[in-house]
Short mmCIF file of C-alpha atoms in Angstrom, two decimals:
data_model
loop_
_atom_site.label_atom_id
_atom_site.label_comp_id
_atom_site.label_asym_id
_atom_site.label_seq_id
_atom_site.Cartn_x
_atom_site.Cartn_y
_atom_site.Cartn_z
CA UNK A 5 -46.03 -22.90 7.49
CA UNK A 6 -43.81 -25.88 6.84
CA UNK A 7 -42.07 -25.71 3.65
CA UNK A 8 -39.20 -27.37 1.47
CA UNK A 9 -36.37 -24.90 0.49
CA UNK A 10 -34.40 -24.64 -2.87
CA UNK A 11 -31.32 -22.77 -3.00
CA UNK A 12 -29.75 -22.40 -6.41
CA UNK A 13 -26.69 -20.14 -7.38
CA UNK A 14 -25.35 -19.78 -10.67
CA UNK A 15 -21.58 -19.42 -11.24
CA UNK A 16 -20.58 -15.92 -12.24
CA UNK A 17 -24.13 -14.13 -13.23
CA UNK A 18 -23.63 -10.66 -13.00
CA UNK A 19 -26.75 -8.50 -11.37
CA UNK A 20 -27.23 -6.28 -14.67
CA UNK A 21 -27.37 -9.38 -17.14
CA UNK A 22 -29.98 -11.00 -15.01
CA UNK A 23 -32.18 -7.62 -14.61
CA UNK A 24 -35.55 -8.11 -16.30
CA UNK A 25 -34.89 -5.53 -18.73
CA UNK A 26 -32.16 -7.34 -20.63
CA UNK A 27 -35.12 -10.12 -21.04
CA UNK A 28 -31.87 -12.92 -20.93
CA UNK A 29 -33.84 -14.40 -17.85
CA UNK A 30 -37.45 -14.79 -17.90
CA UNK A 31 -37.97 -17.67 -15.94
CA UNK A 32 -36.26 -15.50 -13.22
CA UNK A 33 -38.19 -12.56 -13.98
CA UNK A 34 -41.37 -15.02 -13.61
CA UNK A 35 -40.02 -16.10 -10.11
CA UNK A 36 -39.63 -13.05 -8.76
CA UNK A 37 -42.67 -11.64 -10.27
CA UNK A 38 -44.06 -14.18 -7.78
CA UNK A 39 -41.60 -13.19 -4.91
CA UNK A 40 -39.05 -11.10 -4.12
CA UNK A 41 -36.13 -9.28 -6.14
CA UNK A 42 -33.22 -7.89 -3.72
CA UNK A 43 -32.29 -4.96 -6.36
CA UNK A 44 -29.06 -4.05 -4.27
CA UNK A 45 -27.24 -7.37 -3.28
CA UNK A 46 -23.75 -7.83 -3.30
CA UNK A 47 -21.43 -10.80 -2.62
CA UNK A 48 -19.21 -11.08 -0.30
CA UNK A 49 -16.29 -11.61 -2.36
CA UNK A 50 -15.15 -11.72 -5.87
CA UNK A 51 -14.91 -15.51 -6.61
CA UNK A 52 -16.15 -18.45 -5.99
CA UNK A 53 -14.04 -19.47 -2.48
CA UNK A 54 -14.51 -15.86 -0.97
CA UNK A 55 -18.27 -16.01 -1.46
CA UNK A 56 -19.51 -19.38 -0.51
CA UNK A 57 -18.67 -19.30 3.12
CA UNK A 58 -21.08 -16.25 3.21
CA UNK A 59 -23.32 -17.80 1.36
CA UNK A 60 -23.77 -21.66 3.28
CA UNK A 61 -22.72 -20.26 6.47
CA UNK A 62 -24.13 -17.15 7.28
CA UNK A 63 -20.07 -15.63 8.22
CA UNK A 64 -17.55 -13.47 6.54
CA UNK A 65 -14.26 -15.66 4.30
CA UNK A 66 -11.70 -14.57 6.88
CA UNK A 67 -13.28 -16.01 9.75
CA UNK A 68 -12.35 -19.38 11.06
CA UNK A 69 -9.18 -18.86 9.83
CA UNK A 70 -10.21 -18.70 6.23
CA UNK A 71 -11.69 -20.58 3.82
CA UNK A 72 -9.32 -22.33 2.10
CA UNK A 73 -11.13 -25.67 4.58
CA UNK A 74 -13.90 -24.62 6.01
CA UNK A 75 -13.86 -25.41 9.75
CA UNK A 76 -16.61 -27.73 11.66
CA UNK A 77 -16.81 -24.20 14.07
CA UNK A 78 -18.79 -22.66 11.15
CA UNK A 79 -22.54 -22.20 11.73
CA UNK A 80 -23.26 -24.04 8.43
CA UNK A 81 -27.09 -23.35 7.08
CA UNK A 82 -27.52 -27.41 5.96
CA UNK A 83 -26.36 -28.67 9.46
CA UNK A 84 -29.10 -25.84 10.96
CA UNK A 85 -31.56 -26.96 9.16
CA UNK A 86 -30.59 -30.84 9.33
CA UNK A 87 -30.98 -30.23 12.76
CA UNK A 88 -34.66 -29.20 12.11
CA UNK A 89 -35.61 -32.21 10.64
CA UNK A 90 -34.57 -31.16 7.00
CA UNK A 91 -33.29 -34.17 4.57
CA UNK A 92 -30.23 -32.11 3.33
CA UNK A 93 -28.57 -32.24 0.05
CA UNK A 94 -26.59 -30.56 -2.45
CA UNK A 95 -25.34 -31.42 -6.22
CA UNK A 96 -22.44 -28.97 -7.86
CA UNK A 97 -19.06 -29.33 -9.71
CA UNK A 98 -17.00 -26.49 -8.76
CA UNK A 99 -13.55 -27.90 -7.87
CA UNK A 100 -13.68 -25.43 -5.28
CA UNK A 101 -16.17 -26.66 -3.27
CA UNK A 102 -15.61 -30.10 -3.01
CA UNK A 103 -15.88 -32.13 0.07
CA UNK A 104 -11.99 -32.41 0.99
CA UNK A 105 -12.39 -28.84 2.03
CA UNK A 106 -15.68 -29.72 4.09
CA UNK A 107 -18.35 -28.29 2.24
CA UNK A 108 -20.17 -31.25 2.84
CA UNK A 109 -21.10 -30.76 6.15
CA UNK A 110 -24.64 -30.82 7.16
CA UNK A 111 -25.64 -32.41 3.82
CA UNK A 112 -26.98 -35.73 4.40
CA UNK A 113 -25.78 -36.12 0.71
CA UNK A 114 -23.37 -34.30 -0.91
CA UNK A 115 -22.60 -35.04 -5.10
CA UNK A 116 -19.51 -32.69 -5.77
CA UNK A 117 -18.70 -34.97 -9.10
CA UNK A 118 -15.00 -34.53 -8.39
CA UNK A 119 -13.79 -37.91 -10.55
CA UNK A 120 -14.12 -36.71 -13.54
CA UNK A 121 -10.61 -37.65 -14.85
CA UNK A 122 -10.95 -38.84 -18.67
CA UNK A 123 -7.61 -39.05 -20.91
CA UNK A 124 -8.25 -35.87 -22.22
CA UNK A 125 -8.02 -34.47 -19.12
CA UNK A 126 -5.36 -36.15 -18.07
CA UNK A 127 -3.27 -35.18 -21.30
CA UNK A 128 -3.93 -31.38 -20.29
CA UNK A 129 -2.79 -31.71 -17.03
CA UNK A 130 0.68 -32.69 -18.24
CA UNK A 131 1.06 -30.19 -20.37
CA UNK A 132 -0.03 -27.49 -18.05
CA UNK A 133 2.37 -28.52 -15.54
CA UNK A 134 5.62 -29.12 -17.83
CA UNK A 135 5.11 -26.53 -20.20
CA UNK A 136 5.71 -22.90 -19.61
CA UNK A 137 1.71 -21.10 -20.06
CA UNK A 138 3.37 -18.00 -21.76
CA UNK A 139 4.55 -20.10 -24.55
CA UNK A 140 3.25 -20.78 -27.44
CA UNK A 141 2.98 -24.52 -28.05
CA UNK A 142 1.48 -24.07 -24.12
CA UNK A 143 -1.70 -22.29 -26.19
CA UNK A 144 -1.80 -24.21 -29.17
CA UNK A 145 -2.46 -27.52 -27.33
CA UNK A 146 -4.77 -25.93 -24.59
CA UNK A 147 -7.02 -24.24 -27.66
CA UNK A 148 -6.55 -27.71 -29.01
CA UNK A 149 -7.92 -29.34 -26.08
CA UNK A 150 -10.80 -26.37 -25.79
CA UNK A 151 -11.66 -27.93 -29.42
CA UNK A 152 -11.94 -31.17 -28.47
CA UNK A 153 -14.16 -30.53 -25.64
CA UNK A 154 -16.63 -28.15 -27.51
CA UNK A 155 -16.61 -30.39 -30.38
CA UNK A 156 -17.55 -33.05 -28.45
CA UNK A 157 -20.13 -31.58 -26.30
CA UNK A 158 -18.48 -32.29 -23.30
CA UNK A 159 -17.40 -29.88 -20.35
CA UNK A 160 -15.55 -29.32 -16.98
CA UNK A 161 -18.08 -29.31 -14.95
CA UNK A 162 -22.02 -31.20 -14.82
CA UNK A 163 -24.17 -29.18 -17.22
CA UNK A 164 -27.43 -27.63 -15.93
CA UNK A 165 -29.47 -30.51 -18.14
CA UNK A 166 -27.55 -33.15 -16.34
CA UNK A 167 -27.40 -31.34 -13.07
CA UNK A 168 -31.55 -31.16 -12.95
CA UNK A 169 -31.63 -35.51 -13.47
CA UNK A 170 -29.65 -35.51 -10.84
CA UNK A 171 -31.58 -33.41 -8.27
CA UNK A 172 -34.64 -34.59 -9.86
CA UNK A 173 -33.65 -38.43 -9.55
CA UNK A 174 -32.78 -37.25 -5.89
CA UNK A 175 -36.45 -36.49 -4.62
CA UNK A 176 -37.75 -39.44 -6.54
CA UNK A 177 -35.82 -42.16 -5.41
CA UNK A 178 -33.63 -41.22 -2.61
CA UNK A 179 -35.69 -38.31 -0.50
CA UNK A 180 -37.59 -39.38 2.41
CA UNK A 181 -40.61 -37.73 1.76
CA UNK A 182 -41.72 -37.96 5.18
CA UNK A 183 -39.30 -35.08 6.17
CA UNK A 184 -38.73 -31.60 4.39
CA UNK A 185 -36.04 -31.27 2.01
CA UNK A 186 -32.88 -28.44 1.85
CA UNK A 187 -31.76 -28.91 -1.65
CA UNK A 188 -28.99 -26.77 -2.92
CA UNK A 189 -27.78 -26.65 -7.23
CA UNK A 190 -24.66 -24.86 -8.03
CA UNK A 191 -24.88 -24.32 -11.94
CA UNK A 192 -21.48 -24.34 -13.49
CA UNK A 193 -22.69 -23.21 -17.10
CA UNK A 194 -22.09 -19.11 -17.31
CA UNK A 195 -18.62 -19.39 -15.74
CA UNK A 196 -15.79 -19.03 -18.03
CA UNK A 197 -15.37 -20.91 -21.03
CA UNK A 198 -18.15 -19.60 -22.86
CA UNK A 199 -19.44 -22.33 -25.36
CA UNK A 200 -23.24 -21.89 -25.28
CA UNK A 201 -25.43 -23.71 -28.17
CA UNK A 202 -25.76 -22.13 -31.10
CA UNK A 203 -29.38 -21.37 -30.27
CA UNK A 204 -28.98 -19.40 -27.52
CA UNK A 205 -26.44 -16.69 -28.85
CA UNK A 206 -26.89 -13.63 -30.50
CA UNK A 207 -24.46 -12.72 -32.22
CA UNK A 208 -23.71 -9.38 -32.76
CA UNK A 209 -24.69 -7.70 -35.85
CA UNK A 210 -25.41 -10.81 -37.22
CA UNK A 211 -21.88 -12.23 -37.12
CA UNK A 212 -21.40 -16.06 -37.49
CA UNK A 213 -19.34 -17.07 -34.26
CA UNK A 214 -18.16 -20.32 -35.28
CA UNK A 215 -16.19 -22.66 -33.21
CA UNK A 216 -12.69 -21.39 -34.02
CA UNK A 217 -13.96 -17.92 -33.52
CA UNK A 218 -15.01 -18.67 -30.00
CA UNK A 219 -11.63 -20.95 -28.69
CA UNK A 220 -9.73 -17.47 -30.31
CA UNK A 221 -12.00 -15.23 -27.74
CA UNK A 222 -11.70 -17.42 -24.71
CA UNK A 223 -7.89 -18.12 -25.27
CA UNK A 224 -7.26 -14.26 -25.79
CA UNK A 225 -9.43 -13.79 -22.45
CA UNK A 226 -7.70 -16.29 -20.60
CA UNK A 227 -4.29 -15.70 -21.97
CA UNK A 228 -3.73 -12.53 -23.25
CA UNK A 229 -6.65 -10.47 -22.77
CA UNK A 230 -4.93 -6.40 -23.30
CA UNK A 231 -5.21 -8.13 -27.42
CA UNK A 232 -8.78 -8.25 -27.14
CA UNK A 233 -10.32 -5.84 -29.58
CA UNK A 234 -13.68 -3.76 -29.09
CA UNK A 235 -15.17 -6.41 -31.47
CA UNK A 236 -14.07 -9.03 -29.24
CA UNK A 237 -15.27 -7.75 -26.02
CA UNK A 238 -18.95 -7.76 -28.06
CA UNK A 239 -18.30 -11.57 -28.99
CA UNK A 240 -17.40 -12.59 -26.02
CA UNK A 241 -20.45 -10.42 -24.08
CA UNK A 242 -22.45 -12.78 -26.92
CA UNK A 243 -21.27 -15.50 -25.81
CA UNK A 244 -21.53 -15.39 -22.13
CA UNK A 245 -25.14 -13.78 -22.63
CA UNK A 246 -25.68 -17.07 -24.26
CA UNK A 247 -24.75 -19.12 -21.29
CA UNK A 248 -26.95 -17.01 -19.37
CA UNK A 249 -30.02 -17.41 -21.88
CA UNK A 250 -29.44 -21.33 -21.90
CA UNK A 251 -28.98 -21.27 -17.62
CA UNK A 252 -32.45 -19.28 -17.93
CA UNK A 253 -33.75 -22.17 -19.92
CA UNK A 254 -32.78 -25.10 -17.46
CA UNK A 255 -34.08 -22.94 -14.61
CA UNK A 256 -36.95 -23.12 -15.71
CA UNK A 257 -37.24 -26.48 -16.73
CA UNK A 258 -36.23 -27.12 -13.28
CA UNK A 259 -38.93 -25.23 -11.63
CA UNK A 260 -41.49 -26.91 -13.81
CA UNK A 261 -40.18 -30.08 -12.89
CA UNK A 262 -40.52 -29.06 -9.19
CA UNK A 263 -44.02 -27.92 -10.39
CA UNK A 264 -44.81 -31.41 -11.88
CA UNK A 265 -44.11 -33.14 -8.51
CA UNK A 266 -46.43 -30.76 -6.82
CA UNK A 267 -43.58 -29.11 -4.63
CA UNK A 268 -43.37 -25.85 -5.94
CA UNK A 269 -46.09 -24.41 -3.80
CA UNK A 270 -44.80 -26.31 -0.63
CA UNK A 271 -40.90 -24.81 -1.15
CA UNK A 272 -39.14 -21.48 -0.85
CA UNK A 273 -36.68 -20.93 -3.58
CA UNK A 274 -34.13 -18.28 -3.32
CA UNK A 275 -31.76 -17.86 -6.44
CA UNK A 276 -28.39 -15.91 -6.45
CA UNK A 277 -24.95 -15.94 -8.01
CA UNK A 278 -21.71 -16.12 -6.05
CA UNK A 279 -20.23 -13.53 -8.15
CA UNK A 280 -20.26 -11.32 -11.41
CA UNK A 281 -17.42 -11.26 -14.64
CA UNK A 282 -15.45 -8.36 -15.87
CA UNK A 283 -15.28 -7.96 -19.45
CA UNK A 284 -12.73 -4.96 -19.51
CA UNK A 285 -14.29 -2.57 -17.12
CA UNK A 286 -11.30 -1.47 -15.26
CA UNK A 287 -8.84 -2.94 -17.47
CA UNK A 288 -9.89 -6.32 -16.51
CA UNK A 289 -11.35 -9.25 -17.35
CA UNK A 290 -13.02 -12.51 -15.22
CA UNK A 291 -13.19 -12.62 -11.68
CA UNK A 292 -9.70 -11.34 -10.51
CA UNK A 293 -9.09 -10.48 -6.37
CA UNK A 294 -10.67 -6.73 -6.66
CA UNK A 295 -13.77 -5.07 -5.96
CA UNK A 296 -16.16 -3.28 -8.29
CA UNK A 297 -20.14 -3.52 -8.69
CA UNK A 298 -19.51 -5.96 -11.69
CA UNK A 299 -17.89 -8.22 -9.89
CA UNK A 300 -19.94 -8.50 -6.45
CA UNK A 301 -23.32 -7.38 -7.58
CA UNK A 302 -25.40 -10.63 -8.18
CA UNK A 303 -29.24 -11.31 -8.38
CA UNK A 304 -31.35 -12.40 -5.45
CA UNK A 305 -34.70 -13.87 -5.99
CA UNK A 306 -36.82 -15.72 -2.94
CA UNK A 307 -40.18 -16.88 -3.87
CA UNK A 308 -42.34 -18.95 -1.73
CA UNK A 309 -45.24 -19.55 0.37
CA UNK A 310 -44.08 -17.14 3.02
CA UNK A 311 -42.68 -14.47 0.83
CA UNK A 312 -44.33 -11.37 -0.45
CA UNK A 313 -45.38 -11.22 -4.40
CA UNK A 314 -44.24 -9.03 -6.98
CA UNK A 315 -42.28 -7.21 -3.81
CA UNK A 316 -38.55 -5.20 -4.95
CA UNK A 317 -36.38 -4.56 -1.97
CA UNK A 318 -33.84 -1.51 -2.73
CA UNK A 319 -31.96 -1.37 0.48
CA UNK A 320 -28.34 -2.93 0.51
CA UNK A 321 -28.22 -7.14 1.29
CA UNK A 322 -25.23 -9.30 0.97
CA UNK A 323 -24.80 -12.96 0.38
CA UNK A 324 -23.89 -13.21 3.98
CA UNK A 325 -27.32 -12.69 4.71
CA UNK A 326 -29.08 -15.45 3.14
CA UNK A 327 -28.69 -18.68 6.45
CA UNK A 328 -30.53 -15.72 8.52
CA UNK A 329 -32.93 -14.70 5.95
CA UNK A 330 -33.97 -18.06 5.42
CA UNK A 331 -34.47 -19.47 9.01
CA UNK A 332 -36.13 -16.68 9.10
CA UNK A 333 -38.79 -17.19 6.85
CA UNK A 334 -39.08 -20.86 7.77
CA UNK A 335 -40.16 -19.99 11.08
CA UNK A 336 -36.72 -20.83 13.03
CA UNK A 337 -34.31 -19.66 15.14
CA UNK A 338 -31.20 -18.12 13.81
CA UNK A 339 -27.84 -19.66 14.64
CA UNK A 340 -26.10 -17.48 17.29
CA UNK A 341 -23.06 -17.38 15.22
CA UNK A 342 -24.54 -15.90 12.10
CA UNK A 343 -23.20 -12.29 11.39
CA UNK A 344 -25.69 -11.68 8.41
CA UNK A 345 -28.86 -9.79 8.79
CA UNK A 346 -32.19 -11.05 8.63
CA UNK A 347 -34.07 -9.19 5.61
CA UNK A 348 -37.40 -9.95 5.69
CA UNK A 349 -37.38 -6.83 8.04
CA UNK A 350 -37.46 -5.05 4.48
CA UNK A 351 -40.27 -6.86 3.42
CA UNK A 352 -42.34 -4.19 5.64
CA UNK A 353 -42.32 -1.61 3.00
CA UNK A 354 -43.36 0.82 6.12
CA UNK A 355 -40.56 -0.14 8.44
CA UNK A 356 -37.09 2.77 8.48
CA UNK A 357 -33.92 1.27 8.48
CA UNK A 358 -31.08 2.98 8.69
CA UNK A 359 -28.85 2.82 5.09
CA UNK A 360 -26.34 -0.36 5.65
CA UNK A 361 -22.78 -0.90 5.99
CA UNK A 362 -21.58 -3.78 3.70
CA UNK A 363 -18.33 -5.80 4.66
CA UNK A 364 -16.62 -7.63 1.22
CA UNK A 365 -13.48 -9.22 0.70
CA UNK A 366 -10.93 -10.89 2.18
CA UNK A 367 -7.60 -11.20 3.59
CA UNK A 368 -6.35 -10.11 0.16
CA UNK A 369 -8.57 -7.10 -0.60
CA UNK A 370 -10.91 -5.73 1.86
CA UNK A 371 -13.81 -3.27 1.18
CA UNK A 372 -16.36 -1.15 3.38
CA UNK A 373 -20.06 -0.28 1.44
CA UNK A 374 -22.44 1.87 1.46
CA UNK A 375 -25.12 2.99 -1.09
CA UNK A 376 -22.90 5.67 -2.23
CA UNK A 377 -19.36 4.84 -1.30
CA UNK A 378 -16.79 1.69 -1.33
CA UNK A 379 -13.64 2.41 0.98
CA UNK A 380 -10.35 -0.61 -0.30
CA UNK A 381 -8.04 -1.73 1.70
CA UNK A 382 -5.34 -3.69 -0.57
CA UNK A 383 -4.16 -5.97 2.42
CA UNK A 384 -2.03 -7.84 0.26
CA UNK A 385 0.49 -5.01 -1.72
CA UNK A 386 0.89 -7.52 -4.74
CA UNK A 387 -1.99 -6.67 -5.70
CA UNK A 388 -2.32 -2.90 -6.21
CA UNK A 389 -2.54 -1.07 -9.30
CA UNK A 390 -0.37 1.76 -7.32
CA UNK A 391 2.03 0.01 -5.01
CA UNK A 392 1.98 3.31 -2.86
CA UNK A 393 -1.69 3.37 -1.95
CA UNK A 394 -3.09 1.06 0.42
CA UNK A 395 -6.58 2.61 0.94
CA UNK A 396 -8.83 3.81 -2.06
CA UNK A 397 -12.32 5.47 -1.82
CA UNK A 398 -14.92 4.96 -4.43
CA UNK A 399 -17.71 6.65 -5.14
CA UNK A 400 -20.21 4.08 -6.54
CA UNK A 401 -22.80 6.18 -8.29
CA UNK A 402 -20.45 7.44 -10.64
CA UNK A 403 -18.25 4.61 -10.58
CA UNK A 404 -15.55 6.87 -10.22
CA UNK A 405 -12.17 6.44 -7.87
CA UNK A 406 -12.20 9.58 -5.56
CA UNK A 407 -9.16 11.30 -3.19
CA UNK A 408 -9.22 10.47 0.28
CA UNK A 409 -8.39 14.06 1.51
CA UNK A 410 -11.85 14.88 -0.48
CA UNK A 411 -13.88 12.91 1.99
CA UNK A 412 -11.96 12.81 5.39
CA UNK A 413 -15.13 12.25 7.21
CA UNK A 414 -16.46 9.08 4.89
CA UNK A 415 -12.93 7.38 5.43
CA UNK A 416 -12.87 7.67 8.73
CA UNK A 417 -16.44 6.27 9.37
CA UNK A 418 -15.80 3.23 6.90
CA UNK A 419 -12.28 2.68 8.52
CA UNK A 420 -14.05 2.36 11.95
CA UNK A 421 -16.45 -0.36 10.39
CA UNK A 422 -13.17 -2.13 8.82
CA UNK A 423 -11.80 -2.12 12.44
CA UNK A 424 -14.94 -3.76 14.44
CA UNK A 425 -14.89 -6.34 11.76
CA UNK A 426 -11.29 -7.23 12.06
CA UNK A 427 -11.80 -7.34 15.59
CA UNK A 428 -14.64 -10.19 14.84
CA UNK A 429 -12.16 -11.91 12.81
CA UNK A 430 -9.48 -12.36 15.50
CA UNK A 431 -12.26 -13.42 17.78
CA UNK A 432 -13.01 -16.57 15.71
CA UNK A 433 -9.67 -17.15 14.35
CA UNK A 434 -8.50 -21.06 14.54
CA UNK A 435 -5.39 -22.71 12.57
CA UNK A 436 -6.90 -25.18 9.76
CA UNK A 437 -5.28 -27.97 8.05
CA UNK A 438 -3.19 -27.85 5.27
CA UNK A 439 -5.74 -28.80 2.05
CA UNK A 440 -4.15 -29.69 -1.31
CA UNK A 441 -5.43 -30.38 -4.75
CA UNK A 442 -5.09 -34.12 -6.77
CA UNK A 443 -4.15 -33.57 -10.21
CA UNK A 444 -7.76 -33.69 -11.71
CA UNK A 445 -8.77 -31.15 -9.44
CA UNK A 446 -6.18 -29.04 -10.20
CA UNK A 447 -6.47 -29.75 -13.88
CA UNK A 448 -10.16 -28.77 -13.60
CA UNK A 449 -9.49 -25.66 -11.82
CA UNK A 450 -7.07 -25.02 -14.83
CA UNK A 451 -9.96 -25.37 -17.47
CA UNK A 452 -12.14 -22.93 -15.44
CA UNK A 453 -9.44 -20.41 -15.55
CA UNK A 454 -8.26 -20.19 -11.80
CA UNK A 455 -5.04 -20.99 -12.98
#
């Protein structure tokens, strides 16, 4: 059956917050009640860079040569299905993905938003490049600036009301109805800062988090976060399950509005994160270069005309998998270059499958999966919590780090599956051109807290 597609992903949703049970989400619940929920999917990697070559082209971040540009050799999911006839486009504005780094390609149109320069922004990128960030007139005028943008309503990035006018103003003016549509929304609103309306928080035991309250949590997360205190950590969990409640909300005016054009029942739409948030598990906070369930477990919802109801799939998927997955269920050949799986194999409830073997990270960190263990490679030292060990071995159901010598015959088998997909990596290797940042992209990525 012909049919539109719909791909959204939500900046930094972790898989618990979006579970049903939480009931933060039930315009996803609703979707998948109508589709599919992957229970067990996992990025790729552990922010936004490291995951969305997975996710829009069906290959690992360290092939190609990386993904700091992606190269034209990628088997990119909009040029596959641009080549099918599909009207391709995409709205988003991560600083990350922008079209200098050719994320753009296959997308007959591409909105990235990148000028959003205003003298405000302009102003903070001055002082985060003159003055030292560990001092404090560095903070004052960065909360300062965090003020003026709450206060004002404005943000670093296209908020999801403005983002759905814009995808909405796409299909009625510029779409060629004549020819089926890809259309992909990145949603900016649960990443880091955490300023949701009033409305949608809950404060913990009834506190008032007023505006000063909430620049003090997202400094001290961004800045200093070993001062956060245990009542912090619950403000700031408020907070960001605000963003999620109010991302809920425009997803589902979104889908209505699809609805409302009479598309909805014409268009598969799959809905995933790129990657989670740590709030303190581990020591950490954000979306820092390691690997825990927190930070790579996302939600994965498909619903559509080809695409069982009410159906939960419990075997392991990764992000990786979605260009196969969806050429898949649109009736098309998969790109020879893909290295993800095709799923719907699991939507045959009857069909054995052998428990997979999940590949996640990059040239920084590197990690082997299965349901019950995680094998780390720190490839790059600098980032170890123990300078001496290069290899750790988790064991995921308890969440606990294990010794190696304990499980000789689990490291070797994961070490193996690190090897073959090293070996994949050098195969497709390439040199890529040197890509650097203007100053409102870099003062953007600043506000987001890459920097």
């Amino acid at each position: 059956m012909s049919q539109n597609v719909v791909l959204v992903t939500i900046d930094s949703l972790r898989a618990d917050c979006a579970s049903p049970d939480t009931e933060l989400m039930p315009n996803l619940a609703a979707l998948a009640d109508h589709g599919v929920s992957y229970e067990q999917a996992f990025s790729n990697g552990y922010s936004t860079p490291v995951a969305f070559p997975a996710i829009l082209t069906g290959t690992h971040p360290a092939q190609y040569g990386g993904y700091e540009y992606m190269s034209d050799r990628r088997p990119f999911l909009a040029r596959h299905l641009h080549e099918h006839g599909y009207h391709t486009t995409a709205f988003h504005s991560n600083p990350h993905l922008r079209t200098g780094r050719n994320y753009d390609t296959g997308f007959d149109d591409y909105a990235d938003f990148e000028n959003t320069t205003d003298t405000g922004s302009s102003l903070r990128y001055l002082v985060t490049r003159n003055l030292d960030s560990d001092s404090r007139l560095y903070s004052l005028l960065r909360r300062a600036y965090q003020l003026f943008r709450s206060s004002s309503g404005s943000a670093d990035y296209l908020q999801a009301p403005a983002m759905n006018s814009r995808a909405f103003r796409w299909l009625d003016e510029t779409w060629d109805d004549s020819r089926l549509f890809f259309l992909w929304n990145h949603y900016m609103d649960v990443h880091y800062p955490f300023y949701p309306p009033e409305e949608y928080v809950d404060a913990p035991r009834g506190r008032n988090l007023s505006t000063r309250r909430r620049l003090t949590l997202n400094g001290r997360m961004h800045e200093d976060p070993s001062a956060l205190t245990e009542r912090d950590k619950q403000d700031l969990r408020a907070l960001y399950e605000g963003e999620i409640r109010y991302m809920d909300d425009y997803l589902g005016r979104f889908l209505t509005g699809l609805e409302n054009r009479g598309l909805l029942d014409d268009t598969l739409v799959v809905v995933t994160s790129d990657h989670g948030e740590l709030f303190g598990e581990y020591g950490q906070y954000g979306h820092p270069p390691v690997l825990h369930d927190e930070l790579l477990h996302v939600p994965l919802v498909m619903a559509g005309p080809e695409v069982p109801r009410g159906m939960s799939v419990d075997q392991q998927t990764a992000l990786v998998d979605l260009a196969p997955t969806i050429s898949s269920i649109l009736g098309l050949d998969p790109h020879s270059a893909w290295v993800g799986q095709d799923t719907t194999v699991f939507f045959d409830s009857d069909e054995a499958t052998e428990p997979r073997q999940l590949i996640l990270g990059d040239q920084t960190v590197l990690g082997c999966q299965t349901p019950t263990w995680r094998l780390v490679q720190w490839v790059d030292a600098t980032n170890r919590f123990d300078k001496s060990d290069e290899w750790e071995l988790w064991n995921r159901e308890t969440s606990d780090q294990v010794a190696l010598a304990d499980s000789p015959g689990i490291v070797e088998q994961l070490q193996e599956s690190l090897s073959g997909y090293r070996e994949l990596v050098r195969e497709t290797d390439e040199r890529l051109p040197d890509v650097e940042a203007d100053n409102d992209v870099e003062d953007r990525l600043n506000a987001l807290g890459y920097r």
